[in-house]
Short mmCIF file of C-alpha atoms and ligand atoms in Angstrom, two decimals:
data_model
loop_
_atom_site.label_atom_id
_atom_site.label_comp_id
_atom_site.label_asym_id
_atom_site.label_seq_id
_atom_site.Cartn_x
_atom_site.Cartn_y
_atom_site.Cartn_z
CA MET A 1 -1.33 -25.16 -25.33
CA SER A 2 1.72 -25.88 -27.52
CA GLN A 3 1.94 -22.31 -28.71
CA VAL A 4 1.28 -18.95 -27.00
CA ASN A 5 0.93 -15.89 -29.22
CA VAL A 6 2.21 -12.49 -28.28
CA GLY A 7 1.41 -8.95 -29.44
CA LEU A 8 4.33 -6.60 -28.77
CA CYS A 9 3.53 -2.88 -28.33
CA GLY A 10 6.80 -1.03 -28.95
CA LEU A 11 10.04 -1.98 -30.67
CA GLY A 12 12.41 0.55 -29.14
CA THR A 13 15.15 -0.05 -26.57
CA VAL A 14 13.20 -2.61 -24.52
CA GLY A 15 11.05 -4.06 -27.32
CA THR A 16 14.15 -4.84 -29.40
CA GLY A 17 15.68 -6.60 -26.38
CA VAL A 18 12.48 -8.64 -25.94
CA VAL A 19 12.61 -9.87 -29.55
CA LYS A 20 16.32 -10.71 -29.20
CA ILE A 21 15.80 -12.74 -26.03
CA LEU A 22 12.80 -14.58 -27.49
CA GLN A 23 14.91 -15.43 -30.53
CA ASN A 24 18.26 -16.16 -28.86
CA HIS A 25 16.87 -18.12 -25.89
CA ALA A 26 13.99 -19.82 -27.72
CA ASP A 27 15.01 -23.37 -26.81
CA GLU A 28 15.47 -22.64 -23.08
CA ILE A 29 12.21 -20.71 -22.97
CA LYS A 30 10.25 -23.50 -24.66
CA TYR A 31 11.82 -26.05 -22.29
CA LYS A 32 10.92 -24.03 -19.18
CA VAL A 33 7.42 -22.94 -20.27
CA GLY A 34 6.31 -26.05 -22.12
CA SER A 35 5.01 -23.93 -25.01
CA GLU A 36 6.49 -21.92 -27.85
CA LEU A 37 6.18 -18.14 -27.49
CA ASN A 38 5.46 -16.58 -30.88
CA ILE A 39 5.34 -12.92 -31.79
CA LYS A 40 2.28 -12.32 -33.99
CA LYS A 41 2.20 -8.53 -34.29
CA ILE A 42 4.34 -5.55 -33.28
CA LEU A 43 2.85 -2.09 -32.78
CA VAL A 44 5.18 0.77 -33.77
CA HIS A 45 4.96 4.43 -34.70
CA ASP A 46 7.02 4.35 -37.86
CA LEU A 47 6.80 1.36 -40.21
CA ASN A 48 9.84 2.48 -42.21
CA LYS A 49 12.33 2.91 -39.37
CA ALA A 50 15.43 0.68 -39.54
CA ARG A 51 15.26 -1.97 -36.80
CA ASP A 52 18.20 -3.42 -34.92
CA VAL A 53 16.71 -6.91 -34.85
CA ALA A 54 15.56 -9.59 -37.32
CA ILE A 55 11.78 -9.34 -37.68
CA SER A 56 9.25 -10.18 -40.34
CA ARG A 57 7.90 -6.99 -42.00
CA GLU A 58 4.36 -8.34 -41.83
CA TRP A 59 4.49 -8.36 -38.01
CA LEU A 60 4.68 -4.54 -37.95
CA THR A 61 1.57 -2.39 -37.69
CA THR A 62 0.61 1.10 -36.57
CA ASP A 63 -2.93 0.00 -35.70
CA PRO A 64 -3.35 -1.06 -32.04
CA ASP A 65 -6.59 -2.90 -32.90
CA GLU A 66 -4.55 -5.43 -34.87
CA LEU A 67 -3.19 -6.50 -31.49
CA VAL A 68 -5.93 -5.87 -28.95
CA ASN A 69 -8.78 -7.18 -31.16
CA ASN A 70 -6.74 -10.06 -32.55
CA ALA A 71 -8.34 -13.34 -31.49
CA ASP A 72 -5.04 -15.18 -32.07
CA ILE A 73 -3.12 -13.09 -29.53
CA ASP A 74 -3.03 -14.34 -25.91
CA ILE A 75 -0.61 -11.90 -24.27
CA ILE A 76 0.14 -8.21 -24.91
CA ILE A 77 3.61 -6.96 -24.00
CA GLU A 78 3.51 -3.19 -23.52
CA VAL A 79 6.94 -1.58 -23.90
CA MET A 80 6.02 1.62 -25.71
CA GLY A 81 5.57 4.00 -22.76
CA GLY A 82 2.95 6.72 -22.28
CA ILE A 83 0.17 6.94 -19.71
CA GLU A 84 -3.37 7.85 -20.77
CA ASP A 85 -3.55 6.42 -24.32
CA THR A 86 -1.60 3.36 -23.21
CA ASN A 87 -3.99 2.86 -20.32
CA LEU A 88 -6.96 2.89 -22.72
CA LEU A 89 -5.17 0.43 -25.00
CA LEU A 90 -4.48 -1.96 -22.12
CA GLU A 91 -8.02 -1.65 -20.72
CA LYS A 92 -9.36 -2.65 -24.13
CA ALA A 93 -6.92 -5.54 -24.34
CA ILE A 94 -7.90 -6.82 -20.89
CA ARG A 95 -11.62 -6.61 -21.72
CA ASN A 96 -10.72 -8.74 -24.76
CA LYS A 97 -9.18 -11.26 -22.29
CA LYS A 98 -5.56 -10.56 -23.17
CA HIS A 99 -2.99 -11.01 -20.42
CA ILE A 100 -0.56 -8.10 -19.98
CA VAL A 101 3.16 -7.76 -19.37
CA THR A 102 4.45 -4.21 -19.05
CA ALA A 103 7.66 -2.32 -18.19
CA ASN A 104 5.77 0.95 -17.79
CA LYS A 105 6.20 2.35 -14.25
CA ASP A 106 4.67 5.70 -15.24
CA LEU A 107 1.44 3.94 -16.20
CA MET A 108 1.47 1.45 -13.31
CA ALA A 109 2.10 4.14 -10.65
CA VAL A 110 -0.93 6.08 -11.88
CA HIS A 111 -3.39 3.46 -13.17
CA GLY A 112 -1.88 0.24 -11.81
CA GLN A 113 -4.47 -0.48 -9.12
CA LYS A 114 -7.40 -0.01 -11.55
CA LEU A 115 -5.71 -2.11 -14.23
CA LEU A 116 -4.95 -4.87 -11.74
CA LYS A 117 -8.59 -4.96 -10.60
CA LEU A 118 -9.82 -5.00 -14.19
CA ALA A 119 -7.40 -7.82 -14.99
CA LYS A 120 -8.67 -9.80 -12.01
CA GLU A 121 -12.32 -9.31 -13.07
CA ASN A 122 -11.42 -10.61 -16.51
CA GLN A 123 -9.32 -13.54 -15.21
CA CYS A 124 -6.22 -12.06 -16.79
CA ASP A 125 -2.68 -11.68 -15.51
CA ILE A 126 -0.89 -8.34 -15.46
CA LEU A 127 2.79 -8.55 -14.55
CA TYR A 128 5.21 -5.61 -14.38
CA ASP A 129 8.52 -6.73 -12.89
CA ALA A 130 10.54 -4.71 -15.44
CA SER A 131 8.94 -1.46 -14.34
CA VAL A 132 11.09 -1.20 -11.18
CA ALA A 133 14.88 -1.46 -11.33
CA GLY A 134 14.97 -2.99 -14.85
CA GLY A 135 16.89 -6.25 -14.70
CA ILE A 136 16.68 -6.71 -10.90
CA PRO A 137 13.81 -9.09 -10.07
CA ILE A 138 12.64 -6.95 -7.17
CA ILE A 139 8.86 -7.13 -7.74
CA ARG A 140 9.15 -10.87 -8.24
CA SER A 141 11.16 -11.10 -5.00
CA LEU A 142 8.52 -9.21 -3.02
CA THR A 143 5.61 -11.22 -4.44
CA GLU A 144 7.31 -14.64 -4.45
CA GLY A 145 10.63 -15.08 -2.61
CA LEU A 146 9.67 -12.83 0.32
CA ALA A 147 5.91 -13.47 0.11
CA SER A 148 5.79 -15.19 3.50
CA ASP A 149 7.46 -12.30 5.32
CA LYS A 150 6.24 -8.94 6.65
CA ILE A 151 8.28 -6.26 4.92
CA GLN A 152 9.25 -3.37 7.18
CA LYS A 153 11.59 -1.25 5.11
CA ILE A 154 12.64 -0.85 1.50
CA MET A 155 15.47 1.48 0.68
CA GLY A 156 16.82 1.79 -2.79
CA ILE A 157 18.64 3.46 -5.60
CA VAL A 158 15.96 2.95 -8.25
CA ASN A 159 16.93 5.58 -10.81
CA GLY A 160 20.03 4.92 -12.88
CA THR A 161 20.28 8.39 -14.43
CA THR A 162 20.59 10.24 -11.12
CA ASN A 163 22.96 7.64 -9.73
CA TYR A 164 25.14 8.06 -12.82
CA ILE A 165 25.14 11.86 -12.42
CA LEU A 166 25.93 11.76 -8.70
CA THR A 167 28.70 9.19 -9.22
CA LYS A 168 30.39 11.36 -11.86
CA MET A 169 29.94 14.54 -9.77
CA THR A 170 31.49 12.78 -6.74
CA ASP A 171 34.26 10.68 -8.25
CA GLU A 172 35.30 12.92 -11.16
CA GLU A 173 34.03 16.31 -9.92
CA LEU A 174 32.14 16.77 -13.20
CA ALA A 175 29.34 19.32 -13.56
CA PHE A 176 25.67 18.28 -13.59
CA GLU A 177 24.58 19.30 -17.14
CA PRO A 178 27.27 17.53 -19.24
CA VAL A 179 26.85 14.33 -17.21
CA LEU A 180 23.08 14.41 -17.71
CA LYS A 181 23.68 14.73 -21.47
CA GLU A 182 25.98 11.69 -21.29
CA ALA A 183 23.26 9.70 -19.48
CA GLN A 184 20.79 10.60 -22.24
CA GLU A 185 23.25 9.51 -24.93
CA LEU A 186 23.85 6.22 -23.09
CA GLY A 187 20.08 5.57 -23.24
CA PHE A 188 19.08 5.25 -19.60
CA ALA A 189 17.65 8.76 -19.08
CA GLU A 190 13.98 9.20 -19.99
CA ALA A 191 13.17 11.10 -23.22
CA ASP A 192 12.31 13.99 -20.92
CA PRO A 193 14.91 13.60 -18.14
CA THR A 194 13.01 15.96 -15.82
CA SER A 195 11.29 12.95 -14.28
CA ASP A 196 14.67 11.33 -13.57
CA VAL A 197 16.38 14.42 -12.20
CA ASP A 198 13.47 15.69 -10.11
CA GLY A 199 12.84 12.30 -8.51
CA LEU A 200 9.47 11.50 -10.11
CA ASP A 201 10.73 8.36 -11.88
CA ALA A 202 12.07 7.02 -8.58
CA ALA A 203 8.86 8.05 -6.79
CA ARG A 204 6.75 6.07 -9.26
CA LYS A 205 8.90 3.01 -8.64
CA MET A 206 8.71 3.45 -4.86
CA VAL A 207 4.89 3.63 -5.09
CA LEU A 208 4.87 0.25 -6.83
CA LEU A 209 7.22 -1.30 -4.27
CA ALA A 210 5.38 0.23 -1.27
CA ASN A 211 1.99 -1.03 -2.49
CA LEU A 212 3.35 -4.55 -2.85
CA ALA A 213 5.27 -4.48 0.43
CA PHE A 214 2.56 -2.97 2.64
CA LYS A 215 -0.57 -4.07 0.73
CA MET A 216 -2.13 -0.60 0.84
CA GLU A 217 -3.22 1.69 -1.98
CA ILE A 218 -0.47 4.30 -1.80
CA GLY A 219 -0.48 6.94 -4.55
CA LEU A 220 2.11 9.32 -5.94
CA ASP A 221 0.62 12.17 -3.88
CA ASP A 222 1.58 10.26 -0.74
CA VAL A 223 5.29 10.35 -1.62
CA GLU A 224 7.57 13.18 -0.51
CA VAL A 225 9.82 13.82 -3.49
CA SER A 226 12.86 15.96 -4.08
CA GLY A 227 15.42 15.49 -6.82
CA ILE A 228 19.12 16.13 -7.27
CA ARG A 229 19.17 19.57 -8.95
CA THR A 230 20.00 21.34 -5.67
CA ILE A 231 23.08 19.22 -4.95
CA SER A 232 26.19 21.32 -5.50
CA GLN A 233 29.84 20.37 -5.74
CA GLU A 234 30.28 22.09 -2.33
CA ASP A 235 27.61 19.84 -0.76
CA ILE A 236 29.45 16.81 -2.12
CA THR A 237 32.79 18.08 -0.80
CA PHE A 238 31.37 18.71 2.69
CA ALA A 239 29.60 15.34 2.72
CA THR A 240 32.79 13.57 1.62
CA SER A 241 34.91 15.29 4.24
CA LEU A 242 32.47 14.08 6.91
CA GLY A 243 32.63 10.50 5.59
CA TYR A 244 29.40 10.37 3.55
CA THR A 245 28.30 9.82 -0.06
CA ILE A 246 25.19 11.57 -1.43
CA LYS A 247 22.69 9.31 -3.27
CA LEU A 248 19.09 9.74 -4.41
CA ILE A 249 17.40 7.23 -2.12
CA GLY A 250 13.82 6.00 -2.14
CA ILE A 251 12.53 4.85 1.24
CA ALA A 252 9.31 3.04 2.06
CA SER A 253 8.90 2.00 5.66
CA ILE A 254 6.15 0.94 8.02
CA HIS A 255 5.92 1.32 11.80
CA ASN A 256 2.85 0.50 13.92
CA GLY A 257 0.83 0.12 10.71
CA LYS A 258 1.74 3.62 9.47
CA VAL A 259 3.69 4.12 6.28
CA GLU A 260 6.18 6.68 5.01
CA VAL A 261 7.34 6.82 1.39
CA SER A 262 9.89 9.33 0.13
CA VAL A 263 12.53 9.98 -2.49
CA GLU A 264 15.25 12.42 -1.43
CA PRO A 265 18.97 13.09 -1.74
CA THR A 266 20.42 11.24 1.24
CA LEU A 267 23.84 11.11 2.82
CA LEU A 268 25.00 7.56 3.49
CA PRO A 269 28.19 6.52 5.33
CA LYS A 270 30.67 5.90 2.54
CA GLU A 271 31.07 2.22 3.48
CA HIS A 272 27.25 1.64 3.39
CA PRO A 273 26.31 -0.98 0.73
CA LEU A 274 24.10 1.53 -1.14
CA ALA A 275 26.91 4.12 -1.14
CA LEU A 276 29.02 1.62 -3.08
CA VAL A 277 26.46 1.36 -5.93
CA LYS A 278 27.96 3.37 -8.76
CA ASN A 279 27.05 4.76 -12.17
CA GLU A 280 23.70 3.63 -13.64
CA PHE A 281 23.43 0.56 -11.40
CA ASN A 282 20.42 0.15 -9.11
CA ALA A 283 20.20 -1.58 -5.75
CA VAL A 284 17.33 -2.25 -3.39
CA TYR A 285 17.69 -3.11 0.29
CA VAL A 286 14.69 -4.92 1.80
CA TYR A 287 14.25 -5.56 5.52
CA GLY A 288 11.72 -8.25 6.41
CA GLU A 289 10.57 -9.08 9.93
CA ALA A 290 11.60 -12.72 9.54
CA VAL A 291 14.31 -12.70 6.90
CA GLY A 292 16.16 -9.62 8.20
CA GLU A 293 18.34 -7.77 5.72
CA THR A 294 18.42 -8.60 2.00
CA MET A 295 19.97 -6.68 -0.84
CA PHE A 296 19.36 -6.78 -4.59
CA TYR A 297 21.83 -5.25 -7.06
CA GLY A 298 22.00 -4.99 -10.83
CA PRO A 299 21.32 -3.02 -13.98
CA GLY A 300 18.25 -0.82 -13.55
CA ALA A 301 17.82 -0.04 -17.22
CA GLY A 302 19.03 -0.97 -20.69
CA SER A 303 17.73 -3.09 -23.51
CA LEU A 304 18.62 -6.67 -22.56
CA PRO A 305 18.51 -6.30 -18.74
CA THR A 306 15.02 -4.81 -18.86
CA ALA A 307 13.90 -7.28 -21.53
CA THR A 308 15.06 -10.16 -19.30
CA ALA A 309 12.46 -9.14 -16.72
CA VAL A 310 9.79 -8.66 -19.41
CA VAL A 311 10.38 -12.10 -20.93
CA SER A 312 10.48 -13.79 -17.51
CA ASP A 313 7.06 -12.26 -16.77
CA LEU A 314 5.90 -13.42 -20.19
CA MET A 315 7.02 -16.95 -19.37
CA ASP A 316 5.09 -16.87 -16.08
CA VAL A 317 1.92 -15.77 -17.86
CA ALA A 318 2.40 -18.45 -20.52
CA LYS A 319 2.79 -21.10 -17.78
CA ASN A 320 -0.36 -19.79 -16.09
CA ILE A 321 -2.27 -20.06 -19.38
CA ARG A 322 -1.13 -23.65 -19.74
CA LEU A 323 -2.22 -24.41 -16.16
CA GLY A 324 -5.52 -22.51 -16.57
CA ILE A 325 -4.83 -20.12 -13.66
CA THR A 326 -3.89 -16.50 -13.03
CA GLY A 327 -1.41 -15.28 -10.44
CA ASN A 328 -3.36 -12.29 -9.18
CA GLU A 329 -5.31 -13.48 -6.12
CA TYR A 330 -3.81 -10.92 -3.70
CA ILE A 331 -4.30 -7.78 -5.79
CA THR A 332 -6.96 -6.09 -3.66
CA PRO A 333 -5.23 -3.99 -0.94
CA GLN A 334 -5.37 -5.77 2.42
CA TYR A 335 -5.17 -2.66 4.63
CA GLU A 336 -6.55 0.88 4.70
CA LYS A 337 -3.84 3.41 3.86
CA GLN A 338 -2.31 4.99 6.98
CA LEU A 339 0.48 7.52 6.57
CA LYS A 340 2.91 8.79 9.22
CA GLU A 341 2.64 12.42 10.34
CA ASP A 342 5.78 14.60 10.37
CA ASN A 343 6.18 14.08 14.12
CA GLU A 344 6.33 10.32 13.54
CA LYS A 345 9.07 10.39 10.88
CA TYR A 346 12.52 10.03 12.45
CA MET A 347 15.78 10.65 10.62
CA GLN A 348 19.19 12.29 10.92
CA TYR A 349 19.74 15.47 8.90
CA PHE A 350 22.65 17.33 7.28
CA LEU A 351 22.32 21.12 7.42
CA ARG A 352 24.65 23.55 5.73
CA MET A 353 24.39 27.25 6.58
CA GLU A 354 26.08 30.51 5.76
CA VAL A 355 26.44 32.51 8.98
CA ASP A 356 28.15 35.61 10.41
CA ASP A 357 31.71 34.80 11.46
CA ALA A 358 31.33 36.63 14.79
CA ALA A 359 31.25 35.99 18.52
CA GLY A 360 27.84 34.72 19.71
CA THR A 361 26.74 33.22 16.38
CA PHE A 362 27.11 29.65 17.54
CA GLN A 363 25.29 30.30 20.77
CA LYS A 364 22.26 31.78 18.96
CA ILE A 365 22.16 28.82 16.59
CA THR A 366 22.51 26.20 19.29
CA ASN A 367 19.75 27.92 21.32
CA VAL A 368 17.34 27.32 18.41
CA PHE A 369 18.21 23.64 18.32
CA THR A 370 18.15 23.31 22.12
CA ASP A 371 14.60 24.76 22.13
CA GLU A 372 13.58 21.93 19.79
CA ASN A 373 15.53 19.31 21.76
CA VAL A 374 17.80 18.64 18.78
CA SER A 375 21.32 17.36 19.44
CA PHE A 376 24.22 16.90 17.05
CA ALA A 377 26.36 14.00 15.87
CA LYS A 378 28.88 16.13 13.94
CA ILE A 379 29.63 19.84 13.46
CA LEU A 380 32.10 21.44 11.06
CA GLN A 381 32.89 25.14 10.57
CA LEU A 382 34.97 26.42 7.68
CA PRO A 383 35.90 29.94 6.63
CA SER A 384 34.04 31.23 3.56
CA ASP A 385 35.51 33.19 0.60
CA LYS A 386 33.28 36.05 1.74
CA GLU A 387 34.58 38.44 4.41
CA LYS A 388 33.34 37.84 8.00
CA ILE A 389 31.22 34.92 6.81
CA ALA A 390 31.60 31.27 7.78
CA GLU A 391 29.98 28.06 6.62
CA ILE A 392 28.67 25.63 9.20
CA VAL A 393 27.74 22.04 8.51
CA MET A 394 25.82 20.08 11.12
CA ILE A 395 24.67 16.48 11.25
CA THR A 396 21.88 15.99 13.78
CA HIS A 397 21.15 12.89 15.78
CA LYS A 398 17.83 11.24 14.87
CA ILE A 399 15.05 13.81 15.15
CA SER A 400 11.50 14.02 13.87
CA LYS A 401 10.71 15.78 10.61
CA GLN A 402 8.60 18.19 12.69
CA GLN A 403 11.61 19.09 14.88
CA LEU A 404 13.61 19.76 11.72
CA LEU A 405 10.90 21.97 10.18
CA ASN A 406 10.50 23.97 13.42
CA SER A 407 14.26 24.44 13.79
CA ARG A 408 14.63 25.57 10.17
CA GLU A 409 11.82 28.08 10.57
CA ASN A 410 13.40 29.52 13.72
CA LEU A 411 16.89 29.64 12.17
CA LYS A 412 15.49 31.80 9.37
CA GLY A 413 14.51 34.37 12.01
CA LEU A 414 18.09 34.71 13.33
CA ASP A 415 20.05 37.79 12.18
CA VAL A 416 23.33 35.76 12.25
CA VAL A 417 22.07 33.17 9.72
CA ASN A 418 22.36 34.49 6.16
CA GLU A 419 21.13 31.37 4.39
CA ILE A 420 20.33 27.71 4.95
CA ILE A 421 22.16 26.53 1.85
CA SER A 422 21.18 22.89 1.95
CA CYS A 423 19.42 20.32 4.07
CA TYR A 424 19.47 16.59 3.32
CA ARG A 425 18.50 13.40 5.04
CA VAL A 426 21.23 11.17 6.56
CA ASP A 427 20.60 7.44 6.82
CA GLY A 428 22.36 4.15 7.39
CA GLU A 429 24.13 4.79 10.68
CA ASP A 430 21.92 2.67 12.95
P1 NAP B 501 11.59 3.67 -26.72
O1 NAP B 501 12.98 3.23 -27.04
O2 NAP B 501 11.26 5.10 -26.91
O3 NAP B 501 10.61 2.79 -27.61
C1 NAP B 501 9.24 3.03 -27.69
C2 NAP B 501 8.66 2.16 -28.77
O4 NAP B 501 7.25 2.27 -28.76
C3 NAP B 501 9.11 2.53 -30.19
O5 NAP B 501 9.29 1.37 -30.93
C4 NAP B 501 7.94 3.34 -30.75
O6 NAP B 501 7.76 3.17 -32.15
C5 NAP B 501 6.76 2.71 -30.04
N1 NAP B 501 5.68 3.63 -29.75
C6 NAP B 501 5.68 4.63 -28.83
N2 NAP B 501 4.48 5.24 -28.81
C7 NAP B 501 3.72 4.61 -29.73
C8 NAP B 501 2.38 4.76 -30.18
N3 NAP B 501 1.59 5.70 -29.66
N4 NAP B 501 1.92 3.93 -31.15
C9 NAP B 501 2.73 2.99 -31.66
N5 NAP B 501 4.00 2.78 -31.28
C10 NAP B 501 4.49 3.58 -30.32
O7 NAP B 501 11.19 3.29 -25.23
P2 NAP B 501 11.91 2.24 -24.28
O8 NAP B 501 13.13 2.85 -23.69
O9 NAP B 501 12.01 0.94 -24.97
O10 NAP B 501 10.87 2.15 -23.06
C11 NAP B 501 9.65 1.46 -23.20
C12 NAP B 501 8.97 1.34 -21.85
O11 NAP B 501 9.80 0.60 -20.96
C13 NAP B 501 8.70 2.66 -21.13
O12 NAP B 501 7.51 2.56 -20.41
C14 NAP B 501 9.88 2.80 -20.19
O13 NAP B 501 9.60 3.61 -19.05
C15 NAP B 501 10.06 1.36 -19.77
N6 NAP B 501 11.41 1.04 -19.32
C16 NAP B 501 12.46 1.34 -20.08
C17 NAP B 501 13.74 1.02 -19.65
C18 NAP B 501 14.95 1.31 -20.48
O14 NAP B 501 16.05 0.97 -20.07
N7 NAP B 501 14.81 1.91 -21.65
C19 NAP B 501 13.91 0.37 -18.41
C20 NAP B 501 12.78 0.03 -17.64
C21 NAP B 501 11.52 0.38 -18.12
P3 NAP B 501 8.89 3.59 -33.24
O15 NAP B 501 10.04 2.65 -33.00
O16 NAP B 501 8.25 3.36 -34.54
O17 NAP B 501 9.22 5.00 -32.92
N1 HSE B 502 15.20 6.53 -16.65
C1 HSE B 502 15.21 5.36 -15.85
C2 HSE B 502 16.47 5.35 -14.99
C3 HSE B 502 15.15 4.14 -16.76
O1 HSE B 502 17.35 6.20 -15.20
O2 HSE B 502 16.56 4.54 -14.08
C4 HSE B 502 14.74 2.88 -16.05
O3 HSE B 502 13.46 2.97 -15.50
#
């Protein structure tokens, strides 16, 4: 096929980048694919909006059927966002034998498995590398470069907005709200940044990575998620004084066939490679049984970085069309989902408490932990501004989540503990 025709759904941040790359790199793309990639139609909301890219007016439409029912179009690129309506649009496109490239993690985390099966039934490709960590080819690395390995752990900073906020709160001691506003203005926060800040955006990305790594059908409900709203300047100060940096970390790991997926604020030793990832940058650490440790770093969002991943997927689909194949043989999950119980999840924890500054307090607290067989790596006590009150910060050795939950419950029953102010995971020391 000397020419492959594309329908582009969305001409916003990512869509504009896609058009620019197709135009600016046209010669290289044609050389590598062996076909020209032509945009036939672009679906938008507003036909009259000024566009930051050179396009032909007649490409624009507000009618999705002009793309999904268009016999001339081979591949649909979906970069408009949304879940339910977009899912229906893509289902229709696949039934009409269109291949799909999407950057939409929200859609793929919810409907991805069904869409992948539908695509397979219709001998279509559906590729979504841009949906996790923008310009970092992490999905491509799991499905191609590391395909021969057994992945055991993925640990990553996969949300740029929260990493930007935490970097500014740590390095410049800025407050949460103004930094969030800055992230929105810079264009990497979602339109509704709740999903960034509360960890849902990262959780959706971790679902996609975990499914690919462990070949199970893991859903969003299987992910333990907490965001960064609870992190205070005091938490950051305590963490820093103990030699840690706080990051929002997604973890997906497997042990004895059982999986754990979570997104939580996590303290990392300040020299840990993920602790050094600043601002809106993303990074993903992957541990494979054979390869050992690998690390991927780059821009997790933005017009051209994200569009790079979209267009690379587009090129793969175009090559597949030329070869008369699809790349989706291994879509069906290989294993039944098996999740770890709380007594099988092991981690270190940071606990910060407000306690009575009186004789016997420490003994009562340590008794609670001794009863649960919890021991400590670090302990710090500082006077509080309040009279006869102290703040204690403890870092446990590795304990199970169940031991943590039991200890917390029992601490609440102690008259000397006024409040457990914060409790975060600690990782990266083994
Ligand atoms: P955006 O700037 O808001 O652009 C959305 C585009 O889609 C706009 O052109 C809009 O049309 C069009 N659109 C939206 N809903 C539509 C509908 N119902 N019918 C017709 N057109 C519609 O979004 P974006 O930042 O490019 O993100 C697009 C997708 O990529 C999302 O799934 C996002 O999660 C994902 N993503 C984004 C980034 C990033 O850095 N931005 C990174 C990775 C993944 P108008 O222009 O006419 O309003
Ligand atoms: N809102 C997302 C982020 C954009 O901050 O990482 C990329 O998915």
